[in-house]
Amino acid sequence: MTDAPREGTGISARGLTKTFGPLRAVDNLTFEVRPGRVTGFLGPNGAGKTTTLRMLLGLIRPTSGEALIGGRRYADIDRPMQVVGSALEATGFHPGRSGRDHLRVLAATHGIPDSRVDELLELVGIPAAARKRAGAYSMGMRQRLGLAAGLLGDPQVLLLDEPANGLDPEGIRWMRGFLRHLAQDEGRTVVVSSHLLSEVEQTVDDVVIIANGHLVREGTMDELHGDPAVLVRTRDASALADALVRSGLAVQPEGPAALRVQTGDLARVGDVALAAGQPVYELRALRTDLERLFLDLTEAPEHSNRNRLPEEIDR
Amino acid sequence: MTGLVRSELRKALTTKMAWGMPLAQFVLAAVFAAITGGFLLFVDIPGADGTPIPARELFEDGVLARMTYTGGLQVGYLLALVLGILAMGSEYRHKTLTATFLAEPRRGRVVAAKVVGLSVVVVLNGLAHLAGAVVGGGIMLLLADVPLFPDAGDLAGVMLRLLLVLVLWGLMGLGLGVLLPNQVVALFVGVAFAFLIEPLLSFGITFVDALADAARFFPSQASTAALSVFEGVDPATAQNMGFNPDQLDWWAAALTLLVYAAVMTAVGWVLTRRRDVA
Ligand SMILES: Nc1ncnc2c1ncn2[C@@H]1O[C@H](COP(=O)(O)OP(=O)(O)OP(=O)(O)O)[C@@H](O)[C@H]1O
Ligand SMILES: [Mg+2]
């Protein structure tokens, strides 16, 4: 029997640090993953995502700090595949063993029946290929097999390292929908790493962004988007500004004939303009450029990529 | 723990090694038993006083059968060593160790399960080896009109001990596979050691009086001794056949191999627990 809580298993990293010789791959990293949500674990190549996930899973011993899943270290979890599932980068398969047998090998450790193995192969969409030797699998098939392995124990928490890598557009769409299904319909805690914010922005609720082993941002996707704002262009900007302020909205000028209004409600801005007799030439929601923000966060001088050659950094 | 052992057995039974290795054991044991039998039964060898005489006149039928059936001992334990190296080496090579440790993060248990699983697999391979030896050696004994099982009890004991020797070599391989996580290097080092360096070294120091005693404790000589292949053979004859006449008792030899296996397994256990899996 497992005493693992089915509901509300979160993850916390406290001062996680890992050094490889002179390199601090992960540096005093502290963050929380809230239960029942999809968290994007983001950072450019070499930021330390895989190293961190491996420390969470007890595969790499932290130089200092600790990682807890549902309050316990991974190694202390009884029947861990039923609590945490994961699909890590560079997880291998024996090339001469079929995908199905790979899963059966893992299933045996937890007494999981073959019927569950076949169920998952069906779910990830490789039931036929699974009986062939894994050495002949494409990247996408390997990703799907890895995901099936992570789901074997029907875990409450899923850690997925760049699951979209190597998937075709159809596969990526499938993966997105699948993650949403796991989190929203089934209430699982999902952590999905990526080096592209845009790849996961439609999927995740929260983000943890790291660069060069440091935490640079932690919060909800809404916080990242910032407060909603509207851009309105008109003939007499100051007259419209007065009207908007009178109706209780905060306004800043945005260029000569345009205003930035702190609201997400386009109709309200339009109504105020109509009432004030001001023509509207342009009215649109201002979206935070997340890709820009992500670059700003991760390319800040203090996080400049240590994996680059020095002269490249100077430029 | 039974689940972990079952997992290890599934690993062993779901690749080509599952049938390739027993097949190799069967064929090689048959060939070597036939060659050994042919040599003993149909070729003259130097007797105690140096004059050539047919080997079968020197030995009782029981000894002839024992020597014939164990003719493939060296290839047998070499293949067992390879199986042991692969048990861990292939997990490093194909990066399946990640999945293995995610399923059971208490790594000591994984090593324990590997010890049990490997022992079972080596015994199965050993049975294939014995079957091959009985077929290949049996043909020669039949041709020479020697009974197939002159002393069935003695032969059964020898065969059981051969299985034990194979298991212990397998465990030495397991430790070596952890010590040298590059599987290709581990295989090269293991085979070179077991087939070239160690026998040459142990044969060489037989002629150095101060060290001659030590050679008895070398794995190859201990393996031969554990089967009491030369029991009932005139020491001078054994020496003429290129073997150290001054061998350990079978139980002392088995114990010696057990120590090697235990040390190598312990090395594997310690390293497995400490290493990062990246
Ligand atoms: N076993 C190791 N030995 C030495 N250095 C390592 C090791 N593993 C990782 N590193 C280094 O640690 C840093 C972080 O690597 P990591 O794989 O965690 O990054 P990542 O964020 O997963 O990158 P990517 O997006 O490319 O997968 C890199 O500079 C990498 O070279
Ligand atoms: Mg990575």
XYZ file of C-alpha atoms and ligand atoms in Angstrom:
625
model
C 0.000 0.000 0.000
C 1.119 3.508 -0.646
C 0.567 6.283 1.840
C 1.135 8.886 -0.850
C -1.496 11.585 -0.980
C -3.536 11.343 -4.177
C -4.430 15.008 -3.970
C -2.172 17.988 -3.735
C 1.337 16.707 -4.227
C 3.555 19.716 -4.753
C 7.267 20.024 -5.265
C 9.745 22.241 -3.543
C 13.372 22.899 -4.267
C 15.330 24.532 -1.474
C 18.730 25.983 -2.171
C 19.457 23.315 -4.762
C 23.044 23.524 -5.939
C 25.073 21.265 -8.197
C 28.625 21.844 -9.274
C 30.422 19.892 -11.973
C 34.061 20.702 -11.305
C 34.383 24.467 -11.699
C 30.906 24.841 -13.214
C 27.952 25.725 -10.999
C 25.311 24.090 -13.181
C 22.567 24.831 -10.662
C 23.131 27.591 -8.146
C 21.117 27.926 -4.960
C 17.811 27.342 -6.700
C 14.653 27.670 -4.608
C 11.171 27.350 -6.052
C 7.786 25.800 -5.443
C 5.579 23.866 -7.817
C 1.941 24.119 -6.817
C -0.173 20.987 -6.848
C -2.757 20.451 -9.534
C -1.228 22.947 -11.948
C 0.939 22.856 -15.028
C 4.243 24.546 -14.382
C 6.602 25.498 -17.172
C 10.233 25.052 -16.164
C 11.999 27.331 -18.573
C 15.489 28.386 -19.443
C 17.842 28.551 -22.391
C 20.056 25.628 -23.359
C 22.443 24.726 -20.596
C 20.482 26.638 -17.956
C 20.365 23.599 -15.688
C 16.829 22.304 -16.282
C 17.728 18.667 -16.796
C 20.208 18.731 -13.925
C 17.532 20.159 -11.629
C 14.929 17.589 -12.670
C 17.457 14.807 -12.104
C 18.149 16.147 -8.631
C 14.410 16.202 -7.914
C 14.334 12.540 -8.881
C 17.332 11.466 -6.840
C 19.400 10.599 -9.897
C 21.949 13.328 -9.269
C 23.096 14.042 -5.744
C 22.882 17.779 -5.018
C 26.076 19.464 -3.892
C 23.829 21.195 -1.372
C 20.181 21.908 -0.790
C 17.292 19.525 -1.068
C 14.392 18.646 -3.297
C 11.092 17.387 -1.928
C 8.104 15.902 -3.677
C 5.006 15.888 -1.489
C 7.326 16.674 1.401
C 9.606 13.692 0.857
C 12.822 12.981 -0.964
C 12.261 10.825 -4.030
C 14.313 7.981 -2.559
C 12.026 7.914 0.480
C 8.853 7.493 -1.540
C 7.379 4.046 -1.329
C 6.444 2.693 -4.788
C 7.631 5.921 -6.440
C 6.222 5.221 -9.906
C 2.744 5.513 -8.424
C 3.492 8.969 -7.055
C 5.830 10.576 -9.576
C 6.145 9.838 -13.261
C 8.824 11.313 -15.443
C 10.168 11.383 -18.933
C 13.696 12.736 -18.969
C 15.928 13.815 -21.774
C 18.431 11.128 -22.776
C 16.523 8.337 -21.129
C 17.601 5.340 -23.083
C 16.077 2.196 -24.398
C 17.943 -1.004 -25.109
C 17.997 -1.007 -28.915
C 17.349 -4.742 -29.079
C 14.382 -4.726 -26.706
C 10.904 -3.867 -27.926
C 9.180 -0.797 -26.547
C 6.534 -2.988 -25.010
C 9.144 -5.105 -23.257
C 10.870 -1.949 -22.025
C 7.627 -1.021 -20.295
C 7.121 -4.566 -19.020
C 10.559 -4.475 -17.416
C 9.576 -1.331 -15.510
C 6.063 -2.587 -14.779
C 7.489 -5.672 -13.061
C 9.102 -3.544 -10.355
C 5.694 -2.345 -9.193
C 3.651 -5.419 -10.039
C 1.854 -3.522 -12.806
C 0.045 -5.926 -15.187
C 0.715 -6.204 -18.926
C -2.818 -4.967 -19.615
C -1.832 -1.571 -18.216
C 1.243 -1.573 -20.475
C -0.917 -2.153 -23.556
C -3.400 0.464 -22.404
C -0.648 3.077 -22.274
C 0.828 2.117 -25.627
C -2.632 2.696 -27.044
C -2.910 6.025 -25.224
C 0.386 7.426 -26.527
C -0.361 6.112 -29.980
C 2.307 3.486 -30.650
C 0.560 0.140 -30.049
C 1.851 -1.505 -33.234
C 5.400 -0.139 -33.222
C 5.778 -1.160 -29.587
C 6.396 -4.758 -30.582
C 9.364 -3.831 -32.738
C 12.863 -3.290 -31.422
C 13.328 0.160 -29.920
C 16.567 0.694 -31.828
C 14.497 1.428 -34.918
C 12.271 4.069 -33.304
C 12.102 7.642 -34.509
C 12.667 10.493 -32.071
C 8.930 11.083 -31.781
C 8.260 7.432 -31.015
C 10.937 7.483 -28.339
C 9.310 10.533 -26.760
C 5.961 8.784 -26.712
C 7.446 5.619 -25.270
C 9.201 7.684 -22.595
C 5.913 9.347 -21.737
C 4.183 5.975 -21.509
C 6.893 4.831 -19.085
C 6.259 7.885 -16.922
C 2.530 7.222 -16.819
C 2.776 3.492 -16.005
C 2.104 3.902 -12.307
C -0.746 6.411 -12.838
C 1.204 9.040 -10.866
C -0.158 12.239 -9.395
C 2.951 14.208 -10.351
C 4.547 14.284 -13.790
C 7.970 15.685 -14.622
C 8.559 16.007 -18.338
C 11.846 17.215 -19.776
C 11.337 18.876 -23.153
C 8.561 16.453 -24.135
C 7.918 18.250 -27.415
C 11.477 17.734 -28.679
C 11.461 15.786 -31.898
C 7.695 15.816 -32.284
C 6.114 16.922 -35.551
C 3.498 19.720 -35.463
C 0.725 17.174 -35.124
C 2.638 15.495 -32.295
C 3.191 18.819 -30.544
C -0.516 19.610 -30.718
C -1.294 16.173 -29.376
C 1.210 16.647 -26.543
C -0.264 20.035 -25.584
C -3.772 18.659 -25.469
C -2.579 15.651 -23.536
C -0.853 17.776 -20.885
C -3.921 19.963 -20.487
C -6.032 16.846 -20.122
C -3.718 15.445 -17.441
C -3.772 18.664 -15.453
C -7.216 20.132 -15.955
C -9.350 17.013 -16.279
C -7.380 14.788 -13.960
C -5.948 17.328 -11.536
C -2.368 16.153 -11.792
C 0.666 18.244 -11.004
C 2.672 18.636 -14.188
C 6.109 20.158 -14.646
C 7.185 20.556 -18.230
C 10.574 21.953 -19.147
C 11.330 23.846 -22.301
C 13.834 26.297 -23.693
C 11.021 28.185 -25.446
C 8.383 30.109 -23.564
C 6.221 30.296 -26.671
C 6.167 26.515 -26.892
C 4.410 26.141 -23.567
C 2.671 29.470 -23.027
C -0.715 28.089 -24.003
C -0.289 25.053 -21.804
C 1.120 26.213 -18.500
C -0.448 27.992 -15.524
C 2.788 28.849 -13.747
C 6.364 29.427 -14.765
C 9.723 28.938 -13.140
C 12.387 30.564 -15.307
C 16.065 29.904 -14.769
C 19.200 31.096 -16.500
C 22.687 29.810 -15.869
C 21.505 27.884 -12.856
C 19.844 30.876 -11.194
C 16.175 31.549 -10.657
C 15.182 34.647 -12.633
C 11.388 34.568 -12.368
C 8.757 32.543 -10.605
C 5.034 33.150 -10.787
C 1.809 32.596 -12.644
C 1.403 33.034 -16.355
C -0.975 35.939 -15.662
C 1.680 37.710 -13.643
C 4.074 37.253 -16.510
C 1.583 38.782 -18.927
C 1.370 41.711 -16.530
C -1.758 43.814 -16.028
C -3.889 43.909 -19.117
C -3.728 47.125 -21.106
C -5.492 48.606 -24.108
C -4.139 50.925 -26.752
C -6.566 53.483 -28.136
C -5.771 56.023 -30.882
C -7.981 59.012 -31.341
C -8.028 62.624 -32.657
C -7.799 64.495 -29.352
C -5.917 62.282 -26.934
C -6.082 64.610 -23.939
C -9.857 64.988 -24.205
C -10.281 61.221 -24.311
C -7.829 60.812 -21.438
C -9.978 63.130 -19.277
C -13.083 61.136 -20.122
C -11.386 57.831 -19.348
C -10.021 59.086 -16.008
C -13.486 60.355 -15.108
C -14.853 56.860 -15.752
C -12.296 55.489 -13.302
C -9.549 54.136 -15.577
C -5.812 54.763 -15.298
C -4.327 56.229 -18.475
C -0.858 56.998 -19.832
C -0.012 58.714 -23.075
C 1.434 56.397 -25.705
C 2.907 58.605 -28.410
C 1.230 61.810 -29.709
C -2.317 60.622 -30.450
C -2.652 57.400 -28.519
C -3.331 56.296 -24.958
C -2.492 53.244 -22.925
C -5.430 52.332 -20.694
C -5.045 49.952 -17.749
C -7.898 47.559 -18.458
C -8.556 44.467 -20.440
C -12.038 45.659 -21.388
C -12.001 46.940 -24.981
C -15.744 47.592 -25.059
C -15.601 49.852 -22.054
C -12.917 52.023 -23.658
C -14.936 52.189 -26.880
C -18.087 53.182 -24.999
C -16.307 55.963 -23.127
C -14.898 57.310 -26.409
C -18.321 57.265 -28.035
C -19.873 59.073 -25.069
C -17.091 61.661 -25.190
C -17.636 62.139 -28.930
C -14.096 61.058 -29.811
C -13.499 59.029 -32.987
C -11.625 55.795 -32.467
C -8.922 55.142 -35.073
C -7.401 52.143 -33.375
C -8.391 50.029 -30.417
C -6.527 46.870 -29.412
C -5.341 44.892 -26.431
C -1.669 45.396 -25.687
C -0.067 41.990 -25.286
C 3.141 41.550 -23.419
C 5.693 40.255 -25.850
C 6.522 37.136 -23.865
C 9.331 36.056 -26.118
C 10.930 39.494 -25.673
C 10.386 39.295 -21.911
C 11.878 35.810 -21.786
C 14.940 36.987 -23.660
C 15.270 40.048 -21.436
C 15.078 37.883 -18.355
C 17.478 35.220 -19.470
C 19.932 37.324 -21.432
C 20.433 39.979 -18.780
C 24.156 40.706 -18.400
C 24.351 38.951 -15.038
C 23.019 35.780 -16.690
C 25.025 36.039 -19.868
C 25.506 32.572 -21.207
C 28.532 30.995 -19.613
C 28.576 28.303 -22.264
C 29.511 30.803 -24.931
C 33.022 31.735 -25.818
C 34.238 34.882 -24.022
C 34.587 36.940 -27.213
C 30.989 36.173 -28.112
C 29.849 37.547 -24.773
C 31.818 40.745 -25.342
C 29.979 41.412 -28.553
C 12.092 -7.332 -3.953
C 10.499 -10.149 -5.980
C 9.233 -7.489 -8.367
C 12.749 -6.160 -8.813
C 14.118 -9.627 -9.492
C 11.328 -10.268 -11.988
C 12.237 -6.984 -13.664
C 15.876 -8.076 -13.924
C 14.849 -11.432 -15.380
C 12.657 -9.685 -17.937
C 15.631 -7.536 -18.903
C 17.709 -10.660 -19.436
C 15.024 -12.517 -21.356
C 13.921 -9.770 -23.745
C 17.075 -9.270 -25.791
C 18.998 -11.504 -28.156
C 21.251 -12.500 -25.269
C 18.352 -14.601 -24.011
C 18.981 -17.251 -26.662
C 22.312 -16.130 -28.143
C 24.255 -16.697 -24.958
C 22.906 -20.185 -24.091
C 23.442 -21.178 -27.709
C 27.057 -20.026 -27.508
C 27.486 -21.908 -24.230
C 26.018 -25.078 -25.726
C 28.072 -25.018 -28.907
C 31.372 -23.991 -27.326
C 31.008 -26.471 -24.463
C 30.284 -29.227 -27.003
C 33.299 -28.305 -29.126
C 35.705 -28.004 -26.209
C 34.458 -31.171 -24.528
C 34.873 -33.025 -27.825
C 38.392 -31.673 -28.318
C 39.383 -32.492 -24.741
C 37.810 -35.939 -25.017
C 39.505 -36.595 -28.334
C 42.849 -35.585 -26.908
C 42.467 -37.737 -23.785
C 41.037 -40.778 -25.515
C 42.896 -40.955 -28.802
C 46.236 -39.141 -28.375
C 49.388 -40.190 -26.577
C 50.568 -37.882 -23.795
C 53.776 -37.901 -21.753
C 53.412 -40.181 -18.741
C 54.979 -39.751 -15.302
C 58.393 -40.798 -16.597
C 58.107 -38.765 -19.772
C 57.500 -41.566 -22.239
C 54.403 -41.081 -24.405
C 51.503 -43.332 -23.550
C 47.789 -43.190 -24.436
C 46.137 -40.904 -21.909
C 43.281 -43.265 -21.248
C 45.674 -45.805 -19.778
C 46.748 -43.243 -17.164
C 43.289 -42.445 -15.915
C 40.318 -44.289 -14.612
C 37.114 -43.984 -16.610
C 35.648 -41.667 -13.951
C 38.533 -39.231 -14.335
C 38.348 -39.404 -18.123
C 34.651 -38.504 -18.106
C 35.208 -35.723 -15.579
C 38.013 -34.168 -17.635
C 36.077 -34.510 -20.877
C 32.866 -32.919 -19.637
C 34.699 -29.989 -18.033
C 36.818 -29.340 -21.106
C 34.906 -26.121 -21.837
C 35.275 -24.695 -18.336
C 37.389 -21.720 -19.430
C 35.056 -20.579 -22.216
C 32.148 -21.256 -19.881
C 33.338 -18.910 -17.190
C 34.461 -16.385 -19.754
C 30.921 -16.198 -21.145
C 29.527 -16.000 -17.599
C 31.891 -13.081 -16.985
C 30.548 -11.411 -20.120
C 26.966 -11.908 -18.937
C 27.851 -10.271 -15.637
C 29.530 -7.305 -17.334
C 26.517 -6.831 -19.595
C 24.071 -6.915 -16.676
C 25.313 -3.511 -15.569
C 27.336 -2.351 -18.558
C 24.384 -2.371 -20.914
C 22.412 -0.173 -18.514
C 25.178 2.385 -18.667
C 25.663 1.988 -22.398
C 22.017 2.337 -23.337
C 21.194 4.784 -20.527
C 18.475 2.581 -19.131
C 19.850 3.095 -15.630
C 17.727 6.241 -15.330
C 14.502 4.273 -15.749
C 15.807 1.514 -13.485
C 16.590 3.910 -10.635
C 13.365 5.850 -11.089
C 11.487 2.608 -10.539
C 13.636 1.734 -7.515
C 15.617 4.629 -6.100
C 17.026 2.470 -3.302
C 20.004 1.456 -5.356
C 21.289 -1.193 -2.985
C 18.122 -3.151 -3.694
C 18.687 -2.825 -7.425
C 22.163 -4.311 -7.036
C 20.771 -7.112 -4.853
C 18.113 -7.860 -7.474
C 20.792 -7.929 -10.137
C 22.830 -10.418 -8.100
C 19.828 -12.738 -7.828
C 18.656 -12.245 -11.410
C 22.143 -12.711 -12.825
C 22.657 -15.885 -10.774
C 19.464 -17.371 -12.186
C 20.421 -16.420 -15.730
C 23.942 -17.808 -15.358
C 22.567 -21.090 -13.995
C 20.273 -21.363 -17.033
C 23.245 -20.672 -19.291
C 25.283 -23.156 -17.284
C 22.670 -25.834 -17.953
C 23.054 -25.142 -21.666
C 26.800 -25.446 -21.178
C 26.449 -28.810 -19.430
C 24.065 -30.084 -22.088
C 26.594 -29.128 -24.765
C 29.429 -30.751 -22.810
C 27.508 -34.001 -22.415
C 26.669 -34.087 -26.125
C 30.129 -33.121 -27.412
C 32.086 -35.081 -24.814
C 29.633 -37.976 -24.824
C 30.214 -38.640 -28.515
C 33.941 -39.019 -27.870
C 33.404 -41.275 -24.853
C 31.026 -43.424 -26.895
C 33.543 -43.673 -29.723
C 36.218 -44.756 -27.249
C 33.915 -47.248 -25.567
C 34.105 -45.472 -22.220
C 30.847 -45.443 -20.235
C 29.066 -42.051 -20.451
C 28.574 -41.754 -16.705
C 31.101 -44.087 -15.023
C 30.499 -42.555 -11.612
C 27.221 -40.669 -11.850
C 27.353 -39.305 -8.291
C 30.828 -37.884 -8.726
C 29.930 -36.351 -12.082
C 26.773 -34.762 -10.714
C 28.830 -33.142 -7.967
C 31.348 -31.840 -10.493
C 28.589 -30.408 -12.682
C 26.885 -28.674 -9.774
C 30.180 -27.135 -8.811
C 30.683 -26.027 -12.401
C 27.386 -24.131 -12.166
C 28.610 -22.527 -8.946
C 31.889 -21.491 -10.563
C 30.007 -19.920 -13.486
C 27.748 -17.955 -11.123
C 30.759 -16.631 -9.221
C 32.434 -15.520 -12.445
C 29.181 -13.826 -13.413
C 29.236 -11.841 -10.171
C 32.859 -10.837 -10.798
C 31.648 -9.502 -14.147
C 28.810 -7.600 -12.499
C 31.283 -5.701 -10.327
C 33.591 -5.103 -13.272
C 30.662 -3.729 -15.278
C 30.094 -1.099 -12.590
C 33.777 -0.375 -12.061
C 34.252 0.294 -15.783
C 30.944 1.798 -16.911
C 32.153 1.894 -20.493
C 30.852 -1.514 -21.519
C 33.252 -1.960 -24.411
C 36.237 -1.244 -22.187
C 34.888 -3.531 -19.459
C 34.407 -6.389 -21.925
C 37.873 -5.893 -23.356
C 39.525 -5.756 -19.946
C 37.493 -8.693 -18.617
C 38.185 -10.978 -21.552
C 41.825 -9.996 -21.797
C 42.306 -10.624 -18.104
C 40.448 -13.928 -17.925
C 41.763 -15.377 -21.154
C 45.278 -14.029 -21.452
C 46.821 -12.148 -18.595
C 45.644 -14.186 -15.646
C 46.342 -17.687 -17.040
C 49.754 -16.615 -18.341
C 50.621 -14.991 -15.058
C 49.435 -17.919 -12.998
C 51.207 -20.407 -15.239
C 54.338 -18.269 -15.195
C 54.665 -18.020 -11.451
C 54.200 -21.778 -11.098
C 57.879 -21.900 -11.961
C 58.873 -19.312 -9.367
C 59.174 -21.214 -6.105
C 58.424 -18.278 -3.823
C 55.220 -17.484 -5.652
C 54.074 -20.897 -6.767
C 51.733 -21.123 -3.815
C 49.977 -17.909 -4.740
C 49.049 -19.161 -8.183
C 46.658 -21.645 -6.597
C 44.515 -18.720 -5.543
C 44.276 -17.245 -9.036
C 40.751 -17.398 -10.466
C 41.584 -19.790 -13.303
C 43.369 -22.309 -11.064
C 40.790 -21.961 -8.343
C 38.114 -22.689 -10.956
C 39.810 -25.905 -12.047
C 40.403 -26.866 -8.444
C 36.766 -26.175 -7.493
C 35.756 -28.955 -9.901
C 38.450 -31.346 -8.563
C 39.212 -32.129 -12.187
C 42.525 -33.727 -11.221
C 41.338 -35.702 -8.245
C 42.820 -39.174 -8.464
C 45.455 -38.082 -10.979
C 49.167 -38.607 -10.425
C 50.626 -35.108 -9.647
C 53.539 -35.553 -12.043
C 51.138 -36.355 -14.875
C 49.071 -33.283 -14.112
C 52.198 -31.164 -14.224
C 53.173 -32.689 -17.564
C 49.751 -31.707 -18.860
C 50.503 -28.123 -17.943
C 48.543 -27.892 -14.714
C 49.636 -26.939 -11.262
C 49.593 -30.248 -9.391
C 49.424 -28.542 -6.037
C 45.790 -27.447 -6.104
C 43.421 -26.205 -3.462
C 40.729 -28.483 -2.096
C 37.521 -27.943 -4.002
C 35.810 -26.149 -1.140
C 38.794 -23.884 -0.497
C 38.896 -23.091 -4.210
C 35.175 -22.328 -4.284
C 35.612 -20.135 -1.232
C 38.437 -18.277 -2.966
C 36.228 -17.570 -5.965
C 33.441 -16.543 -3.618
C 35.757 -13.965 -2.069
C 36.596 -12.544 -5.506
C 32.903 -12.421 -6.413
C 31.993 -10.807 -3.086
C 34.711 -8.174 -3.397
C 33.724 -7.285 -6.961
C 30.027 -7.182 -6.050
C 30.791 -4.948 -3.074
C 32.783 -2.602 -5.314
C 29.803 -2.481 -7.672
C 27.414 -1.856 -4.816
C 29.424 1.045 -3.376
C 29.977 2.734 -6.745
C 26.363 2.269 -7.809
C 25.107 3.944 -4.671
C 27.383 6.938 -5.012
C 27.389 7.697 -8.693
C 25.286 10.382 -10.343
C 23.142 9.158 -13.193
C 23.302 11.861 -15.817
N 27.456 15.250 -15.978
C 27.873 16.491 -16.244
N 29.166 16.793 -16.152
C 29.604 18.051 -16.405
N 28.815 19.076 -16.763
C 27.508 18.830 -16.889
C 26.957 17.529 -16.645
N 25.616 17.583 -16.837
C 25.348 18.853 -17.192
N 26.469 19.613 -17.221
C 26.538 21.043 -17.540
O 25.630 21.685 -16.694
C 24.950 22.730 -17.368
C 23.450 22.509 -17.276
O 23.106 21.397 -18.067
P 21.604 20.890 -18.215
O 21.642 19.682 -19.072
O 21.007 20.761 -16.868
O 20.920 22.085 -18.994
P 19.472 22.172 -19.642
O 18.845 23.385 -19.089
O 18.760 20.891 -19.483
O 19.829 22.425 -21.175
P 19.077 21.971 -22.513
O 17.970 22.947 -22.757
O 20.147 22.093 -23.554
O 18.605 20.566 -22.321
C 25.485 22.723 -18.789
O 26.484 23.721 -18.891
C 26.093 21.372 -18.939
O 27.166 21.397 -19.828
Mg 17.988 19.535 -20.784
